Amino acid sequence: MKTLITLLVISFTLTLTAQTLTANQLLEKTIAYHDPQGNWETFAGDFTVLLETPGGKERKTTITLNLPEEYFNASTLQDGKSSFREIRNTNCRFSNEDTTTTETTISDEACERTVMFKNYYTYLYGLPMKLKDPGTLIDPIVQKKTFKGKEYVVLKVTYEEAVGSDIWQFYFDPATYAMEVYQFFKGPDETTGEYILLTDEVEIQGIKMPKDRAWYYNKDNGYLGTDKLLQE
């Protein structure tokens, strides 16, 4: 009986939260949870990510960011071979596994992959704060959804054409506003794209970042791999 009452209270609270919170209010609450002191905008530090994939070789990448100085570096070690990708303002440098280093600018086609790495890491580890970036279009309606047996309050996000074409959904715990799942689709077909489960947290410079991010296909729940934020 107690279990039933507890479930009813949770369901009622979730419904009330979804009905009373605006999308902007939900975003502010989740940012207050993950970055209570507003440190992301001035983040200057590093963290190491270990990628594990089924049947693949582990890849260890140390990310160094200095957002105020527009600096990014990703130094990778895989199968005993190292490489790096670096952006400092408009200057771009990167190396291959044979240690050949290329120097160019971010507008050069040769730098596209390095820019992609910078955008990838700063976006995913800067969430949910990055949802305030220009070009981000947040649906004003807060949704209530059940995912993997748990109920969440959800933000739907699209982007201006110049920023991106994917449709994203971000799932937040209705009690703490912690971000626990995100998901993207390649257009309106929800069998495309992937979902990412976030488990545990690591606090880096006062910011709560997901410790483990496990990636799956939307179409068949096929497992892709896990990014693990290492505490070293």
PDB file of C-alpha atoms in Angstrom:
ATOM      1  CA  MET A   1       0.000   0.000   0.000  1.00  0.00           C
ATOM      2  CA  LYS A   2       2.832   2.391   0.889  1.00  0.00           C
ATOM      3  CA  THR A   3       4.461   1.670  -2.465  1.00  0.00           C
ATOM      4  CA  LEU A   4       1.245   2.512  -4.317  1.00  0.00           C
ATOM      5  CA  ILE A   5       0.843   5.757  -2.383  1.00  0.00           C
ATOM      6  CA  THR A   6       4.452   6.707  -3.104  1.00  0.00           C
ATOM      7  CA  LEU A   7       3.986   6.066  -6.825  1.00  0.00           C
ATOM      8  CA  LEU A   8       0.815   8.146  -6.871  1.00  0.00           C
ATOM      9  CA  VAL A   9       2.570  11.028  -5.111  1.00  0.00           C
ATOM     10  CA  ILE A  10       5.463  10.885  -7.602  1.00  0.00           C
ATOM     11  CA  SER A  11       3.067  10.794 -10.558  1.00  0.00           C
ATOM     12  CA  PHE A  12       1.077  13.730  -9.182  1.00  0.00           C
ATOM     13  CA  THR A  13       4.256  15.734  -8.525  1.00  0.00           C
ATOM     14  CA  LEU A  14       5.544  15.048 -12.024  1.00  0.00           C
ATOM     15  CA  THR A  15       2.267  16.104 -13.637  1.00  0.00           C
ATOM     16  CA  LEU A  16       2.148  19.272 -11.547  1.00  0.00           C
ATOM     17  CA  THR A  17       5.786  20.082 -12.405  1.00  0.00           C
ATOM     18  CA  ALA A  18       5.233  19.628 -16.134  1.00  0.00           C
ATOM     19  CA  GLN A  19       2.087  21.746 -16.031  1.00  0.00           C
ATOM     20  CA  THR A  20       3.501  24.642 -13.989  1.00  0.00           C
ATOM     21  CA  LEU A  21       7.098  24.928 -15.238  1.00  0.00           C
ATOM     22  CA  THR A  22       7.885  26.793 -18.408  1.00  0.00           C
ATOM     23  CA  ALA A  23      10.691  25.490 -20.604  1.00  0.00           C
ATOM     24  CA  ASN A  24      12.937  28.397 -19.609  1.00  0.00           C
ATOM     25  CA  GLN A  25      12.263  27.782 -15.923  1.00  0.00           C
ATOM     26  CA  LEU A  26      13.128  24.098 -16.324  1.00  0.00           C
ATOM     27  CA  LEU A  27      16.347  25.016 -18.114  1.00  0.00           C
ATOM     28  CA  GLU A  28      17.321  27.425 -15.342  1.00  0.00           C
ATOM     29  CA  LYS A  29      16.617  24.782 -12.682  1.00  0.00           C
ATOM     30  CA  THR A  30      18.731  22.118 -14.361  1.00  0.00           C
ATOM     31  CA  ILE A  31      21.581  24.589 -14.897  1.00  0.00           C
ATOM     32  CA  ALA A  32      21.329  25.525 -11.209  1.00  0.00           C
ATOM     33  CA  TYR A  33      21.715  21.829 -10.378  1.00  0.00           C
ATOM     34  CA  HIS A  34      24.655  21.110 -12.699  1.00  0.00           C
ATOM     35  CA  ASP A  35      26.468  24.459 -12.506  1.00  0.00           C
ATOM     36  CA  PRO A  36      25.233  26.196  -9.353  1.00  0.00           C
ATOM     37  CA  GLN A  37      28.028  28.783  -9.311  1.00  0.00           C
ATOM     38  CA  GLY A  38      27.904  29.592 -13.032  1.00  0.00           C
ATOM     39  CA  ASN A  39      31.431  28.319 -13.665  1.00  0.00           C
ATOM     40  CA  TRP A  40      30.956  26.968 -17.194  1.00  0.00           C
ATOM     41  CA  GLU A  41      31.323  30.307 -18.988  1.00  0.00           C
ATOM     42  CA  THR A  42      34.802  30.793 -17.501  1.00  0.00           C
ATOM     43  CA  PHE A  43      35.829  27.117 -17.493  1.00  0.00           C
ATOM     44  CA  ALA A  44      39.581  26.600 -17.737  1.00  0.00           C
ATOM     45  CA  GLY A  45      40.748  23.090 -16.967  1.00  0.00           C
ATOM     46  CA  ASP A  46      41.047  19.562 -18.235  1.00  0.00           C
ATOM     47  CA  PHE A  47      39.435  16.160 -17.912  1.00  0.00           C
ATOM     48  CA  THR A  48      40.106  12.706 -19.334  1.00  0.00           C
ATOM     49  CA  VAL A  49      37.572  10.539 -21.177  1.00  0.00           C
ATOM     50  CA  LEU A  50      37.937   6.800 -21.778  1.00  0.00           C
ATOM     51  CA  LEU A  51      35.888   5.434 -24.689  1.00  0.00           C
ATOM     52  CA  GLU A  52      34.955   1.742 -24.602  1.00  0.00           C
ATOM     53  CA  THR A  53      33.223   0.105 -27.565  1.00  0.00           C
ATOM     54  CA  PRO A  54      32.100  -3.503 -28.135  1.00  0.00           C
ATOM     55  CA  GLY A  55      35.043  -5.415 -29.575  1.00  0.00           C
ATOM     56  CA  GLY A  56      37.005  -2.203 -30.093  1.00  0.00           C
ATOM     57  CA  LYS A  57      40.196  -0.821 -28.612  1.00  0.00           C
ATOM     58  CA  GLU A  58      39.974   1.653 -25.755  1.00  0.00           C
ATOM     59  CA  ARG A  59      40.617   5.285 -26.607  1.00  0.00           C
ATOM     60  CA  LYS A  60      41.816   7.679 -23.926  1.00  0.00           C
ATOM     61  CA  THR A  61      41.442  11.389 -24.605  1.00  0.00           C
ATOM     62  CA  THR A  62      42.488  14.267 -22.369  1.00  0.00           C
ATOM     63  CA  ILE A  63      40.475  17.406 -23.079  1.00  0.00           C
ATOM     64  CA  THR A  64      41.900  20.808 -22.167  1.00  0.00           C
ATOM     65  CA  LEU A  65      39.562  23.789 -22.384  1.00  0.00           C
ATOM     66  CA  ASN A  66      40.007  27.474 -21.695  1.00  0.00           C
ATOM     67  CA  LEU A  67      36.735  29.008 -22.822  1.00  0.00           C
ATOM     68  CA  PRO A  68      37.591  32.680 -22.136  1.00  0.00           C
ATOM     69  CA  GLU A  69      40.774  32.336 -24.233  1.00  0.00           C
ATOM     70  CA  GLU A  70      39.063  30.206 -26.922  1.00  0.00           C
ATOM     71  CA  TYR A  71      41.497  27.338 -26.440  1.00  0.00           C
ATOM     72  CA  PHE A  72      40.796  23.640 -27.048  1.00  0.00           C
ATOM     73  CA  ASN A  73      43.073  20.608 -27.060  1.00  0.00           C
ATOM     74  CA  ALA A  74      42.218  16.920 -27.368  1.00  0.00           C
ATOM     75  CA  SER A  75      45.221  14.624 -26.845  1.00  0.00           C
ATOM     76  CA  THR A  76      44.403  10.997 -27.654  1.00  0.00           C
ATOM     77  CA  LEU A  77      46.112   7.708 -26.894  1.00  0.00           C
ATOM     78  CA  GLN A  78      44.893   4.525 -28.606  1.00  0.00           C
ATOM     79  CA  ASP A  79      46.705   1.261 -29.220  1.00  0.00           C
ATOM     80  CA  GLY A  80      49.965   2.816 -28.069  1.00  0.00           C
ATOM     81  CA  LYS A  81      49.734   5.659 -30.598  1.00  0.00           C
ATOM     82  CA  SER A  82      49.158   9.285 -29.689  1.00  0.00           C
ATOM     83  CA  SER A  83      47.759  12.264 -31.583  1.00  0.00           C
ATOM     84  CA  PHE A  84      46.327  15.673 -30.776  1.00  0.00           C
ATOM     85  CA  ARG A  85      43.950  18.323 -32.092  1.00  0.00           C
ATOM     86  CA  GLU A  86      44.252  21.929 -30.962  1.00  0.00           C
ATOM     87  CA  ILE A  87      42.484  25.227 -31.607  1.00  0.00           C
ATOM     88  CA  ARG A  88      43.695  28.549 -30.228  1.00  0.00           C
ATOM     89  CA  ASN A  89      41.441  31.387 -31.332  1.00  0.00           C
ATOM     90  CA  THR A  90      41.526  31.025 -35.144  1.00  0.00           C
ATOM     91  CA  ASN A  91      44.705  28.939 -35.283  1.00  0.00           C
ATOM     92  CA  CYS A  92      44.437  25.181 -35.774  1.00  0.00           C
ATOM     93  CA  ARG A  93      47.033  22.441 -35.220  1.00  0.00           C
ATOM     94  CA  PHE A  94      46.643  18.675 -35.349  1.00  0.00           C
ATOM     95  CA  SER A  95      48.748  15.571 -35.662  1.00  0.00           C
ATOM     96  CA  ASN A  96      48.296  12.105 -37.078  1.00  0.00           C
ATOM     97  CA  GLU A  97      49.404   8.837 -35.498  1.00  0.00           C
ATOM     98  CA  ASP A  98      52.636   9.057 -37.493  1.00  0.00           C
ATOM     99  CA  THR A  99      53.382  12.281 -35.518  1.00  0.00           C
ATOM    100  CA  THR A 100      53.059  14.515 -38.585  1.00  0.00           C
ATOM    101  CA  THR A 101      51.800  17.921 -37.432  1.00  0.00           C
ATOM    102  CA  THR A 102      49.705  20.231 -39.588  1.00  0.00           C
ATOM    103  CA  GLU A 103      49.253  23.932 -38.846  1.00  0.00           C
ATOM    104  CA  THR A 104      46.422  25.879 -40.440  1.00  0.00           C
ATOM    105  CA  THR A 105      43.377  28.000 -39.513  1.00  0.00           C
ATOM    106  CA  ILE A 106      39.884  27.025 -38.429  1.00  0.00           C
ATOM    107  CA  SER A 107      38.457  28.237 -41.750  1.00  0.00           C
ATOM    108  CA  ASP A 108      40.638  25.778 -43.670  1.00  0.00           C
ATOM    109  CA  GLU A 109      38.945  22.588 -44.868  1.00  0.00           C
ATOM    110  CA  ALA A 110      41.812  20.610 -43.334  1.00  0.00           C
ATOM    111  CA  CYS A 111      40.698  21.794 -39.883  1.00  0.00           C
ATOM    112  CA  GLU A 112      37.074  20.603 -40.192  1.00  0.00           C
ATOM    113  CA  ARG A 113      37.602  17.454 -38.148  1.00  0.00           C
ATOM    114  CA  THR A 114      39.395  19.357 -35.390  1.00  0.00           C
ATOM    115  CA  VAL A 115      36.526  21.869 -35.226  1.00  0.00           C
ATOM    116  CA  MET A 116      34.105  18.927 -35.068  1.00  0.00           C
ATOM    117  CA  PHE A 117      35.983  17.472 -32.080  1.00  0.00           C
ATOM    118  CA  LYS A 118      35.941  20.844 -30.326  1.00  0.00           C
ATOM    119  CA  ASN A 119      32.200  21.263 -30.882  1.00  0.00           C
ATOM    120  CA  TYR A 120      31.499  17.661 -29.832  1.00  0.00           C
ATOM    121  CA  TYR A 121      33.315  17.780 -26.504  1.00  0.00           C
ATOM    122  CA  THR A 122      32.318  21.304 -25.501  1.00  0.00           C
ATOM    123  CA  TYR A 123      28.670  20.590 -26.353  1.00  0.00           C
ATOM    124  CA  LEU A 124      28.260  17.290 -24.551  1.00  0.00           C
ATOM    125  CA  TYR A 125      30.270  18.157 -21.456  1.00  0.00           C
ATOM    126  CA  GLY A 126      28.862  21.680 -21.392  1.00  0.00           C
ATOM    127  CA  LEU A 127      25.271  20.474 -21.183  1.00  0.00           C
ATOM    128  CA  PRO A 128      22.780  21.644 -20.051  1.00  0.00           C
ATOM    129  CA  MET A 129      24.461  25.076 -20.032  1.00  0.00           C
ATOM    130  CA  LYS A 130      25.055  24.886 -23.794  1.00  0.00           C
ATOM    131  CA  LEU A 131      21.291  24.965 -24.348  1.00  0.00           C
ATOM    132  CA  LYS A 132      21.526  28.727 -23.846  1.00  0.00           C
ATOM    133  CA  ASP A 133      23.796  29.134 -26.881  1.00  0.00           C
ATOM    134  CA  PRO A 134      22.624  31.285 -29.824  1.00  0.00           C
ATOM    135  CA  GLY A 135      20.740  29.313 -32.463  1.00  0.00           C
ATOM    136  CA  THR A 136      19.151  26.964 -29.911  1.00  0.00           C
ATOM    137  CA  LEU A 137      15.359  26.730 -30.251  1.00  0.00           C
ATOM    138  CA  ILE A 138      13.643  25.352 -27.149  1.00  0.00           C
ATOM    139  CA  ASP A 139      10.041  24.178 -27.401  1.00  0.00           C
ATOM    140  CA  PRO A 140       8.099  26.241 -24.812  1.00  0.00           C
ATOM    141  CA  ILE A 141       6.042  23.227 -23.698  1.00  0.00           C
ATOM    142  CA  VAL A 142       7.581  21.026 -20.998  1.00  0.00           C
ATOM    143  CA  GLN A 143       6.668  17.426 -21.730  1.00  0.00           C
ATOM    144  CA  LYS A 144       6.159  14.498 -19.363  1.00  0.00           C
ATOM    145  CA  LYS A 145       7.578  11.202 -20.624  1.00  0.00           C
ATOM    146  CA  THR A 146       8.466   7.753 -19.355  1.00  0.00           C
ATOM    147  CA  PHE A 147      11.823   6.372 -20.479  1.00  0.00           C
ATOM    148  CA  LYS A 148      13.192   2.990 -19.421  1.00  0.00           C
ATOM    149  CA  GLY A 149      10.518   2.781 -16.726  1.00  0.00           C
ATOM    150  CA  LYS A 150      11.194   6.195 -15.157  1.00  0.00           C
ATOM    151  CA  GLU A 151       9.141   9.342 -15.544  1.00  0.00           C
ATOM    152  CA  TYR A 152      10.852  12.565 -16.566  1.00  0.00           C
ATOM    153  CA  VAL A 153      10.177  16.160 -17.456  1.00  0.00           C
ATOM    154  CA  VAL A 154      11.498  16.753 -20.960  1.00  0.00           C
ATOM    155  CA  LEU A 155      12.729  19.626 -23.108  1.00  0.00           C
ATOM    156  CA  LYS A 156      12.518  19.366 -26.875  1.00  0.00           C
ATOM    157  CA  VAL A 157      15.240  21.298 -28.690  1.00  0.00           C
ATOM    158  CA  THR A 158      15.849  22.107 -32.337  1.00  0.00           C
ATOM    159  CA  TYR A 159      18.398  24.430 -33.901  1.00  0.00           C
ATOM    160  CA  GLU A 160      18.577  27.164 -36.475  1.00  0.00           C
ATOM    161  CA  GLU A 161      19.625  25.825 -39.870  1.00  0.00           C
ATOM    162  CA  ALA A 162      23.150  27.204 -39.610  1.00  0.00           C
ATOM    163  CA  VAL A 163      23.683  25.398 -36.279  1.00  0.00           C
ATOM    164  CA  GLY A 164      22.232  21.925 -36.865  1.00  0.00           C
ATOM    165  CA  SER A 165      19.334  19.854 -38.159  1.00  0.00           C
ATOM    166  CA  ASP A 166      18.916  17.179 -35.473  1.00  0.00           C
ATOM    167  CA  ILE A 167      15.968  17.120 -33.071  1.00  0.00           C
ATOM    168  CA  TRP A 168      17.010  16.647 -29.438  1.00  0.00           C
ATOM    169  CA  GLN A 169      15.129  15.665 -26.296  1.00  0.00           C
ATOM    170  CA  PHE A 170      16.586  16.154 -22.821  1.00  0.00           C
ATOM    171  CA  TYR A 171      15.200  14.182 -19.877  1.00  0.00           C
ATOM    172  CA  PHE A 172      15.407  15.592 -16.336  1.00  0.00           C
ATOM    173  CA  ASP A 173      14.621  14.086 -12.957  1.00  0.00           C
ATOM    174  CA  PRO A 174      11.443  15.905 -11.816  1.00  0.00           C
ATOM    175  CA  ALA A 175      12.651  16.176  -8.217  1.00  0.00           C
ATOM    176  CA  THR A 176      16.296  17.253  -8.602  1.00  0.00           C
ATOM    177  CA  TYR A 177      16.297  18.475 -12.253  1.00  0.00           C
ATOM    178  CA  ALA A 178      19.426  16.428 -12.899  1.00  0.00           C
ATOM    179  CA  MET A 179      19.875  15.583 -16.582  1.00  0.00           C
ATOM    180  CA  GLU A 180      19.784  11.783 -16.909  1.00  0.00           C
ATOM    181  CA  VAL A 181      19.092  11.043 -20.580  1.00  0.00           C
ATOM    182  CA  TYR A 182      19.348  12.801 -23.909  1.00  0.00           C
ATOM    183  CA  GLN A 183      18.265  11.652 -27.303  1.00  0.00           C
ATOM    184  CA  PHE A 184      18.464  12.910 -30.860  1.00  0.00           C
ATOM    185  CA  PHE A 185      16.690  12.115 -34.110  1.00  0.00           C
ATOM    186  CA  LYS A 186      17.734  12.775 -37.697  1.00  0.00           C
ATOM    187  CA  GLY A 187      14.527  14.591 -38.535  1.00  0.00           C
ATOM    188  CA  PRO A 188      10.985  13.513 -37.564  1.00  0.00           C
ATOM    189  CA  ASP A 189      11.681   9.762 -37.877  1.00  0.00           C
ATOM    190  CA  GLU A 190      12.214   8.608 -34.279  1.00  0.00           C
ATOM    191  CA  THR A 191      13.842   5.344 -35.386  1.00  0.00           C
ATOM    192  CA  THR A 192      16.876   7.373 -36.474  1.00  0.00           C
ATOM    193  CA  GLY A 193      19.582   8.742 -34.227  1.00  0.00           C
ATOM    194  CA  GLU A 194      20.636   7.645 -30.769  1.00  0.00           C
ATOM    195  CA  TYR A 195      19.902   7.955 -27.077  1.00  0.00           C
ATOM    196  CA  ILE A 196      22.453   8.408 -24.325  1.00  0.00           C
ATOM    197  CA  LEU A 197      22.054   7.229 -20.729  1.00  0.00           C
ATOM    198  CA  LEU A 198      23.918   9.241 -18.081  1.00  0.00           C
ATOM    199  CA  THR A 199      24.917   7.523 -14.851  1.00  0.00           C
ATOM    200  CA  ASP A 200      26.805   8.855 -11.835  1.00  0.00           C
ATOM    201  CA  GLU A 201      28.472  12.244 -11.718  1.00  0.00           C
ATOM    202  CA  VAL A 202      31.920  13.773 -11.413  1.00  0.00           C
ATOM    203  CA  GLU A 203      32.318  17.303 -10.096  1.00  0.00           C
ATOM    204  CA  ILE A 204      34.911  19.306 -12.016  1.00  0.00           C
ATOM    205  CA  GLN A 205      35.458  22.926 -10.969  1.00  0.00           C
ATOM    206  CA  GLY A 206      32.057  22.980  -9.299  1.00  0.00           C
ATOM    207  CA  ILE A 207      30.241  21.570 -12.350  1.00  0.00           C
ATOM    208  CA  LYS A 208      28.415  18.233 -12.107  1.00  0.00           C
ATOM    209  CA  MET A 209      29.293  16.303 -15.272  1.00  0.00           C
ATOM    210  CA  PRO A 210      28.086  12.796 -16.192  1.00  0.00           C
ATOM    211  CA  LYS A 211      30.635  10.165 -15.195  1.00  0.00           C
ATOM    212  CA  ASP A 212      29.430   7.537 -17.692  1.00  0.00           C
ATOM    213  CA  ARG A 213      27.582   8.148 -20.963  1.00  0.00           C
ATOM    214  CA  ALA A 214      26.306   4.988 -22.661  1.00  0.00           C
ATOM    215  CA  TRP A 215      25.240   5.316 -26.316  1.00  0.00           C
ATOM    216  CA  TYR A 216      22.491   3.274 -28.025  1.00  0.00           C
ATOM    217  CA  TYR A 217      20.664   3.296 -31.364  1.00  0.00           C
ATOM    218  CA  ASN A 218      17.037   4.421 -31.183  1.00  0.00           C
ATOM    219  CA  LYS A 219      15.949   1.899 -33.818  1.00  0.00           C
ATOM    220  CA  ASP A 220      16.914  -1.308 -32.010  1.00  0.00           C
ATOM    221  CA  ASN A 221      18.563  -0.338 -28.684  1.00  0.00           C
ATOM    222  CA  GLY A 222      21.861  -1.520 -30.147  1.00  0.00           C
ATOM    223  CA  TYR A 223      24.744  -0.642 -27.852  1.00  0.00           C
ATOM    224  CA  LEU A 224      27.448   1.594 -29.347  1.00  0.00           C
ATOM    225  CA  GLY A 225      29.825   2.296 -26.504  1.00  0.00           C
ATOM    226  CA  THR A 226      30.423   4.209 -23.275  1.00  0.00           C
ATOM    227  CA  ASP A 227      32.381   7.369 -22.529  1.00  0.00           C
ATOM    228  CA  LYS A 228      33.818   7.269 -19.001  1.00  0.00           C
ATOM    229  CA  LEU A 229      34.991  10.433 -17.303  1.00  0.00           C
ATOM    230  CA  LEU A 230      38.069   9.388 -15.323  1.00  0.00           C
ATOM    231  CA  GLN A 231      39.014  10.766 -11.931  1.00  0.00           C
ATOM    232  CA  GLU A 232      42.800  10.969 -12.036  1.00  0.00           C
TER     233      GLU A 232
END
